Amino acid sequence: MLPNVQRTDAADHVPVLADEVRELLDIQPGETVVDATFGAGGHSRALAADLKGSGKLVAIDRDATVRPYFDRVKASTRGVQTRFLRGDYAVVLSQLAGNDVRADAVLLDLGLSSMQVDRPERGFSYATDAPLDMRMDTSDETSAADVLATYDERELESIFRRFGEERYARPIARGIVRRREEEPIVRTGQLVDVVRASIPAPARFGEGHPAKRVFQALRIEVNHELESLEVGLPAAFEMLRPGGRLAVLSFHSLEDRIVKRFLRDRARGCTCPPELPICVCGHEPELRILTPKPVRPSARETDLNPRAASARLRAAVRV
């Protein structure tokens, strides 16, 4: 068992699948580690501890409010060179790769940080009435309220269906358009009311909150999350030295499918048609997959942290 370096007081973020991430990334002293989605720093603290006072930790996050968390991690990691880079991880990783910066381990934790969900003013949660914001970077121009105010019915239906896999996308989009003709939809409570009123009564009492998928879809749209993932994965791979490890934590099927496809494609060898007797393409695998199936949280972890229930962890090593 790896030593427990996590403090779980109220001020600390408890990272999902922390031990599994550490085992797969297998950090050694002197290595360079990139936590591309720093959040509240739970994973960074553990990975920095594995450097044992020698190496580099690069933390990336688009949310300016995480800086105090980084300062705390920095203060607790003596001997480790630390650096915080603010921005969308896809952009920052691409810039680092373009400048020939190399890493031994890169982590992408695609989930929302608890400190984002638990702050009502950020508007990520459907459990509390708050402003409809959902911007991970509060300097971005477009909030969730802006999306609801400006997208037409067809566009709203499309994002609810594509990014939320919401079966009632059409009536919910129609309900939003009707409601905003009466008053602007600017608070989470208003959106929850519209969703509840737009779906059949049995669906209001099904598994999970009835607005869960709509909130997910809006968050993905506002923050361009899938576009970042499509760009960030190749950039993270480009940064890896031979033998470098990549780990990705996703929290819904849309992300996981993108990660699975990327790793599978990079791990594929010969791409010649099967009817050819010998390989003529010369294509060699670029990755070796470490997780043939995604790693899921244990029942004990989900009991302690219900938000971990949907997590899927995939990892690979550059060959």
XYZ file of N, CA and C in Angstrom, residues 111-300:
570
model
N -12.849 16.051 -13.918
C -14.020 16.343 -13.101
C -13.992 17.742 -12.524
N -15.163 18.210 -12.108
C -15.252 19.471 -11.390
C -14.601 19.317 -10.023
N -13.908 20.339 -9.598
C -13.353 20.332 -8.253
C -14.466 20.570 -7.237
N -14.324 19.947 -6.082
C -15.322 20.151 -5.027
C -15.459 21.615 -4.644
N -14.335 22.340 -4.684
C -14.415 23.749 -4.287
C -15.194 24.568 -5.314
N -15.335 24.065 -6.545
C -16.189 24.740 -7.522
C -17.655 24.393 -7.288
N -17.926 23.111 -7.080
C -19.301 22.673 -6.876
C -19.882 23.257 -5.589
N -19.052 23.334 -4.555
C -19.543 23.717 -3.239
C -19.649 25.229 -3.038
N -19.284 26.010 -4.050
C -19.454 27.454 -3.961
C -20.684 27.847 -4.768
N -21.800 28.136 -4.117
C -23.049 28.395 -4.844
C -22.926 29.484 -5.892
N -22.104 30.512 -5.608
C -22.010 31.627 -6.547
C -21.414 31.226 -7.895
N -20.790 30.032 -7.977
C -20.222 29.591 -9.248
C -21.296 29.018 -10.177
N -22.441 28.623 -9.613
C -23.571 28.202 -10.437
C -23.462 26.831 -11.041
N -22.576 25.971 -10.514
C -22.419 24.628 -11.069
C -23.444 23.636 -10.522
N -24.015 23.935 -9.378
C -24.851 22.965 -8.687
C -26.334 23.262 -8.866
N -27.099 22.212 -9.081
C -28.552 22.338 -9.166
C -29.198 22.203 -7.790
N -28.384 21.979 -6.751
C -28.931 21.762 -5.411
C -29.202 23.065 -4.671
N -28.614 24.183 -5.156
C -28.748 25.465 -4.477
C -29.124 26.538 -5.491
N -30.047 27.397 -5.121
C -30.411 28.507 -6.005
C -29.286 29.532 -6.010
N -28.750 29.817 -7.205
C -27.596 30.698 -7.325
C -27.557 31.263 -8.742
N -26.700 32.254 -8.998
C -26.574 32.759 -10.365
C -26.126 31.665 -11.337
N -26.682 31.675 -12.532
C -26.339 30.681 -13.556
C -25.041 31.111 -14.248
N -23.928 30.680 -13.694
C -22.634 31.091 -14.234
C -21.960 29.929 -14.955
N -21.366 28.987 -14.195
C -20.731 27.768 -14.701
C -19.425 28.003 -15.444
N -18.864 29.194 -15.384
C -17.579 29.429 -16.036
C -16.453 28.942 -15.130
N -15.596 28.060 -15.648
C -14.417 27.655 -14.889
C -13.419 28.804 -14.810
N -13.351 29.584 -15.870
C -12.547 30.800 -15.878
C -13.517 31.967 -15.876
N -13.605 32.659 -14.741
C -14.628 33.701 -14.606
C -14.357 34.920 -15.474
N -13.200 34.961 -16.140
C -12.936 36.062 -17.067
C -13.495 35.778 -18.464
N -13.947 34.553 -18.707
C -14.582 34.254 -19.987
C -15.859 35.074 -20.137
N -16.224 35.356 -21.376
C -17.362 36.246 -21.609
C -18.713 35.555 -21.445
N -18.815 34.296 -21.848
C -20.120 33.636 -21.943
C -20.394 32.759 -20.740
N -21.472 33.040 -20.033
C -21.915 32.227 -18.903
C -23.061 31.323 -19.343
N -23.489 30.456 -18.438
C -24.627 29.585 -18.736
C -25.889 30.415 -18.981
N -26.059 31.506 -18.236
C -27.219 32.375 -18.446
C -27.206 32.972 -19.852
N -26.016 33.304 -20.351
C -25.901 33.853 -21.709
C -26.311 32.813 -22.752
N -25.916 31.578 -22.526
C -26.304 30.506 -23.453
C -27.817 30.366 -23.493
N -28.440 30.342 -22.326
C -29.887 30.175 -22.277
C -30.620 31.375 -22.874
N -29.985 32.545 -22.836
C -30.638 33.754 -23.350
C -30.493 33.915 -24.858
N -29.448 33.337 -25.444
C -29.126 33.644 -26.844
C -29.265 32.470 -27.804
N -29.173 31.242 -27.332
C -29.284 30.096 -28.237
C -30.751 29.894 -28.608
N -30.972 29.527 -29.868
C -32.357 29.246 -30.253
C -32.744 27.839 -29.799
N -34.007 27.505 -30.012
C -34.524 26.243 -29.488
C -33.761 25.045 -30.048
N -33.453 25.067 -31.325
C -32.742 23.940 -31.935
C -31.328 23.793 -31.365
N -30.650 24.914 -31.140
C -29.295 24.859 -30.575
C -29.324 24.328 -29.144
N -30.282 24.766 -28.369
C -30.397 24.263 -27.003
C -30.679 22.767 -26.986
N -31.609 22.342 -27.831
C -31.903 20.909 -27.917
C -30.646 20.124 -28.274
N -29.858 20.646 -29.205
C -28.660 19.948 -29.657
C -27.648 19.766 -28.533
N -27.388 20.817 -27.748
C -26.375 20.655 -26.698
C -26.886 19.759 -25.571
N -28.193 19.813 -25.276
C -28.724 18.935 -24.234
C -28.634 17.471 -24.670
N -28.868 17.240 -25.947
C -28.833 15.871 -26.457
C -27.399 15.365 -26.599
N -26.513 16.210 -27.147
C -25.132 15.788 -27.407
C -24.291 15.712 -26.139
N -24.380 16.746 -25.311
C -23.489 16.840 -24.163
C -24.102 16.319 -22.869
N -25.425 16.187 -22.832
C -26.074 15.673 -21.642
C -26.739 14.334 -21.858
N -26.822 13.913 -23.130
C -27.526 12.666 -23.476
C -28.917 12.660 -22.819
N -29.563 13.822 -22.909
C -30.865 14.041 -22.291
C -31.971 13.607 -23.240
N -32.774 12.635 -22.811
C -33.822 12.092 -23.669
C -34.961 13.084 -23.888
N -35.124 14.021 -22.975
C -36.189 15.022 -23.111
C -35.624 16.377 -23.554
N -34.586 16.337 -24.372
C -33.914 17.573 -24.802
C -34.874 18.533 -25.501
N -35.742 18.009 -26.357
C -36.626 18.888 -27.124
C -37.632 19.620 -26.244
N -38.397 18.920 -25.399
C -39.348 19.674 -24.565
C -38.672 20.611 -23.567
N -37.473 20.254 -23.103
C -36.770 21.143 -22.180
C -36.339 22.413 -22.908
N -35.805 22.269 -24.125
C -35.411 23.442 -24.913
C -36.618 24.326 -25.203
N -37.734 23.688 -25.533
C -38.955 24.447 -25.812
C -39.415 25.188 -24.549
N -39.323 24.518 -23.402
C -39.723 25.147 -22.151
C -38.851 26.336 -21.789
N -37.558 26.237 -22.092
C -36.649 27.350 -21.810
C -37.003 28.560 -22.663
N -37.255 28.326 -23.942
C -37.584 29.432 -24.846
C -38.875 30.111 -24.404
N -39.858 29.334 -23.988
C -41.117 29.914 -23.531
C -40.919 30.701 -22.243
N -40.140 30.138 -21.320
C -39.945 30.797 -20.021
C -39.184 32.117 -20.183
N -38.175 32.128 -21.058
C -37.377 33.347 -21.193
C -38.151 34.470 -21.882
N -39.245 34.145 -22.549
C -40.105 35.197 -23.095
C -40.838 35.934 -21.981
N -41.011 35.261 -20.844
C -41.677 35.865 -19.696
C -40.695 36.597 -18.792
N -39.493 36.012 -18.602
C -38.465 36.603 -17.750
C -37.124 35.967 -18.080
N -36.027 36.684 -17.905
C -34.703 36.108 -18.140
C -34.446 34.949 -17.173
N -33.829 33.895 -17.680
C -33.457 32.752 -16.831
C -32.014 32.980 -16.402
N -31.835 33.438 -15.183
C -30.504 33.844 -14.727
C -30.074 33.124 -13.450
N -30.929 32.237 -12.918
C -30.587 31.539 -11.689
C -30.797 30.036 -11.857
N -30.023 29.284 -11.107
C -30.097 27.821 -11.207
C -31.488 27.327 -10.832
N -32.112 27.953 -9.831
C -33.446 27.524 -9.414
C -34.472 27.670 -10.519
N -34.360 28.735 -11.309
C -35.275 28.914 -12.440
C -35.101 27.796 -13.459
N -33.856 27.443 -13.761
C -33.606 26.379 -14.738
C -34.128 25.044 -14.229
N -33.927 24.755 -12.965
C -34.449 23.507 -12.394
C -35.966 23.468 -12.525
N -36.626 24.583 -12.261
C -38.087 24.630 -12.374
C -38.527 24.352 -13.814
N -37.841 24.921 -14.782
C -38.196 24.698 -16.186
C -38.024 23.230 -16.548
N -36.923 22.639 -16.121
C -36.683 21.224 -16.435
C -37.774 20.363 -15.836
N -38.083 20.586 -14.571
C -39.121 19.789 -13.913
C -40.465 19.915 -14.635
N -40.784 21.124 -15.070
C -42.076 21.351 -15.719
C -42.116 20.803 -17.138
N -40.953 20.533 -17.730
C -40.898 20.141 -19.145
C -40.847 18.643 -19.368
N -40.638 17.866 -18.321
C -40.491 16.421 -18.495
C -41.684 15.702 -17.872
N -41.962 14.471 -18.308
C -43.081 13.717 -17.724
C -42.903 13.519 -16.226
N -44.012 13.443 -15.525
C -43.968 13.321 -14.067
C -43.120 12.136 -13.589
N -43.214 10.941 -14.187
C -42.382 9.825 -13.700
C -40.884 10.114 -13.784
N -40.472 10.891 -14.801
C -39.049 11.183 -14.968
C -38.523 12.116 -13.891
N -39.412 12.818 -13.210
C -38.966 13.734 -12.155
C -38.503 12.981 -10.919
N -38.866 11.713 -10.835
C -38.538 10.932 -9.643
C -37.687 9.719 -9.992
N -37.007 9.793 -11.132
C -36.149 8.689 -11.547
C -34.802 8.761 -10.858
N -33.833 8.077 -11.457
C -32.496 8.023 -10.883
C -31.802 9.387 -11.008
N -31.355 9.911 -9.890
C -30.631 11.176 -9.898
C -31.561 12.373 -10.047
N -30.980 13.539 -9.981
C -31.739 14.783 -10.085
C -32.192 14.984 -11.530
N -33.436 15.423 -11.769
C -33.923 15.547 -13.148
C -33.168 16.576 -13.978
N -32.491 17.533 -13.328
C -31.754 18.556 -14.082
C -30.274 18.222 -14.253
N -29.860 17.067 -13.777
C -28.433 16.715 -13.785
C -27.826 16.770 -15.184
N -28.495 16.182 -16.150
C -27.931 16.106 -17.503
C -27.943 17.469 -18.207
N -28.953 18.274 -17.924
C -29.000 19.619 -18.509
C -27.865 20.473 -17.959
N -27.621 20.402 -16.660
C -26.525 21.163 -16.069
C -25.181 20.689 -16.626
N -25.021 19.389 -16.790
C -23.782 18.868 -17.373
C -23.579 19.409 -18.782
N -24.636 19.376 -19.583
C -24.532 19.838 -20.971
C -24.177 21.323 -21.030
N -24.808 22.127 -20.197
C -24.508 23.564 -20.179
C -23.064 23.825 -19.763
N -22.597 23.108 -18.740
C -21.218 23.294 -18.281
C -20.209 22.952 -19.375
N -20.466 21.850 -20.088
C -19.575 21.446 -21.178
C -19.577 22.485 -22.282
N -20.746 23.018 -22.608
C -20.849 24.018 -23.667
C -20.150 25.321 -23.263
N -20.398 25.782 -22.047
C -19.821 27.049 -21.601
C -18.301 26.990 -21.589
N -17.735 25.853 -21.171
C -16.290 25.739 -20.994
C -15.577 25.011 -22.132
N -16.337 24.634 -23.170
C -15.756 23.963 -24.340
C -14.915 22.744 -23.912
N -15.469 21.952 -23.010
C -14.685 20.897 -22.372
C -14.256 19.793 -23.340
N -15.139 19.387 -24.229
C -14.767 18.299 -25.133
C -13.756 18.764 -26.167
N -13.883 20.018 -26.608
C -12.884 20.560 -27.533
C -11.512 20.604 -26.861
N -11.465 20.994 -25.600
C -10.196 21.026 -24.868
C -9.597 19.635 -24.761
N -10.434 18.642 -24.516
C -9.941 17.277 -24.391
C -9.373 16.768 -25.714
N -10.049 17.061 -26.814
C -9.579 16.610 -28.130
C -8.209 17.221 -28.461
N -7.972 18.448 -28.040
C -6.687 19.110 -28.294
C -5.664 18.746 -27.221
N -6.110 18.631 -25.979
C -5.195 18.413 -24.864
C -4.557 17.043 -24.840
N -5.279 16.005 -25.255
C -4.704 14.661 -25.235
C -3.469 14.541 -26.124
N -3.529 14.950 -27.404
C -2.319 14.870 -28.225
C -1.187 15.738 -27.693
N -1.521 16.898 -27.125
C -0.482 17.762 -26.579
C 0.188 17.111 -25.376
N -0.608 16.468 -24.506
C -0.044 15.767 -23.353
C 0.860 14.629 -23.808
N 0.416 13.881 -24.817
C 1.237 12.787 -25.351
C 2.548 13.324 -25.915
N 2.480 14.440 -26.627
C 3.667 15.023 -27.241
C 4.698 15.412 -26.183
N 4.237 15.811 -25.002
C 5.154 16.215 -23.943
C 5.884 15.041 -23.313
N 5.334 13.847 -23.401
C 5.886 12.715 -22.673
C 7.231 12.267 -23.247
N 8.180 12.051 -22.355
C 9.420 11.386 -22.743
C 9.129 9.904 -22.978
N 9.987 9.185 -23.701
C 9.829 7.726 -23.768
C 9.784 7.144 -22.358
N 8.793 6.317 -22.108
C 8.575 5.799 -20.768
C 7.690 6.680 -19.915
N 7.305 7.849 -20.435
C 6.434 8.745 -19.693
C 5.020 8.197 -19.610
N 4.320 8.541 -18.529
C 2.987 7.994 -18.269
C 1.925 9.082 -18.360
N 0.800 8.703 -18.924
C -0.365 9.588 -19.030
C -1.531 8.932 -18.320
N -2.187 9.666 -17.420
C -3.383 9.178 -16.731
C -4.499 10.191 -16.906
N -5.709 9.690 -17.180
C -6.860 10.562 -17.408
C -8.036 10.057 -16.587
N -8.588 10.947 -15.775
C -9.798 10.666 -15.011
C -10.965 11.365 -15.682
N -11.956 10.593 -16.108
C -13.152 11.182 -16.705
C -14.359 10.831 -15.848
N -15.445 11.617 -16.045
C -16.588 11.465 -15.165
C -17.905 11.308 -15.907
N -17.857 11.213 -17.219
C -19.057 10.834 -17.962
C -18.635 10.170 -19.263
N -19.562 9.497 -19.896
C -19.245 8.624 -21.025
C -18.691 9.386 -22.219
N -19.096 10.651 -22.413
C -18.597 11.409 -23.552
C -17.085 11.586 -23.460
N -16.602 11.985 -22.286
C -15.165 12.120 -22.087
C -14.463 10.780 -22.211
N -15.020 9.771 -21.564
C -14.355 8.471 -21.548
C -14.216 7.891 -22.944
N -15.205 8.088 -23.806
C -15.103 7.581 -25.173
C -13.967 8.255 -25.936
N -13.804 9.566 -25.723
C -12.717 10.285 -26.392
C -11.366 9.759 -25.909
N -11.223 9.576 -24.600
C -9.968 9.076 -24.040
C -9.691 7.651 -24.531
N -10.693 6.813 -24.485
C -10.525 5.426 -24.921
C -10.087 5.360 -26.380
N -10.728 6.155 -27.235
C -10.379 6.149 -28.656
C -8.957 6.646 -28.881
N -8.576 7.700 -28.166
C -7.228 8.247 -28.330
C -6.170 7.222 -27.946
N -6.326 6.603 -26.795
C -5.341 5.622 -26.348
C -5.305 4.415 -27.286
N -6.459 3.962 -27.704
C -6.518 2.808 -28.619
C -5.804 3.107 -29.927
N -6.048 4.292 -30.485
C -5.432 4.632 -31.765
C -3.922 4.739 -31.647
N -3.438 5.316 -30.534
C -1.990 5.475 -30.360
C -1.312 4.157 -29.994
N -2.085 3.206 -29.475
C -1.508 1.911 -29.107
C -1.533 0.912 -30.260
N -2.171 1.291 -31.362
C -2.303 0.379 -32.493
C -0.987 0.298 -33.264
N -0.644 -0.905 -33.700
C 0.547 -1.098 -34.511
C 0.210 -1.019 -35.981
N 0.394 -2.100 -36.681
C 0.182 -2.150 -38.130
C -1.246 -1.747 -38.489
N -1.352 -0.883 -39.502
C -2.662 -0.434 -39.981
C -2.957 -0.946 -41.389
N -2.174 -1.917 -41.851
C -2.374 -2.466 -43.196
C -3.686 -3.234 -43.265
N -4.314 -3.307 -44.428
C -5.507 -4.143 -44.591
C -5.201 -5.596 -44.234
N -6.148 -6.290 -43.638
C -5.888 -7.659 -43.166
C -5.537 -8.635 -44.287
N -5.919 -8.294 -45.529
C -5.619 -9.236 -46.612
C -4.157 -9.216 -47.047
N -3.395 -8.207 -46.626
C -1.975 -8.174 -46.989
C -1.206 -9.206 -46.177
N -0.351 -10.014 -46.810
C 0.365 -11.068 -46.076
C 1.441 -10.526 -45.140
N 2.028 -9.363 -45.459
C 3.052 -8.776 -44.606
C 2.753 -7.287 -44.414
N 3.320 -6.733 -43.360
C 3.124 -5.306 -43.076
C 3.967 -4.463 -44.026
N 3.328 -3.478 -44.641
C 4.058 -2.553 -45.501
C 3.964 -1.109 -44.989
N 3.135 -0.893 -43.958
C 2.953 0.480 -43.462
C 4.066 0.904 -42.514
N 4.634 -0.070 -41.812
C 5.708 0.237 -40.882
C 5.283 0.998 -39.640
N 3.974 1.057 -39.394
C 3.479 1.821 -38.249
C 3.743 1.066 -36.957
N 4.315 1.755 -35.988
C 4.621 1.156 -34.698
C 3.733 1.770 -33.618
N 3.378 0.999 -32.591
C 2.599 1.565 -31.484
C 3.371 2.693 -30.808
N 2.642 3.715 -30.393
C 3.249 4.843 -29.694
C 2.976 4.801 -28.196
N 1.949 4.086 -27.801
C 1.582 3.949 -26.398
C 1.380 2.480 -26.060
N 1.597 2.151 -24.804
C 1.188 0.851 -24.276
C 0.143 1.123 -23.205
N -1.042 0.585 -23.387
C -2.141 0.846 -22.467
C -1.926 0.081 -21.168
N -2.038 0.779 -20.054
C -1.858 0.168 -18.737
C -3.172 -0.289 -18.123
N -4.284 0.166 -18.678
C -5.605 -0.140 -18.115
C -6.499 -0.694 -19.229
N -6.449 -1.992 -19.511
C -7.314 -2.545 -20.561
C -8.786 -2.198 -20.359
N -9.191 -2.111 -19.106
C -10.519 -1.626 -18.754
C -10.350 -0.462 -17.794
N -11.270 0.494 -17.823
C -11.102 1.644 -16.922
C -11.153 1.222 -15.469
N -10.327 1.867 -14.658
C -10.324 1.624 -13.220
C -11.462 2.420 -12.605
N -12.252 1.754 -11.773
C -13.398 2.406 -11.138
C -13.185 2.489 -9.627
N -13.823 3.435 -8.970
C -13.684 3.537 -7.508
C -14.279 2.319 -6.809
N -13.710 2.004 -5.669
C -14.243 0.912 -4.855
C -15.539 1.347 -4.195
N -16.271 0.372 -3.697
C -17.509 0.678 -2.979
C -17.220 1.531 -1.748
N -16.087 1.276 -1.110
C -15.725 2.065 0.074
C -15.482 3.519 -0.300
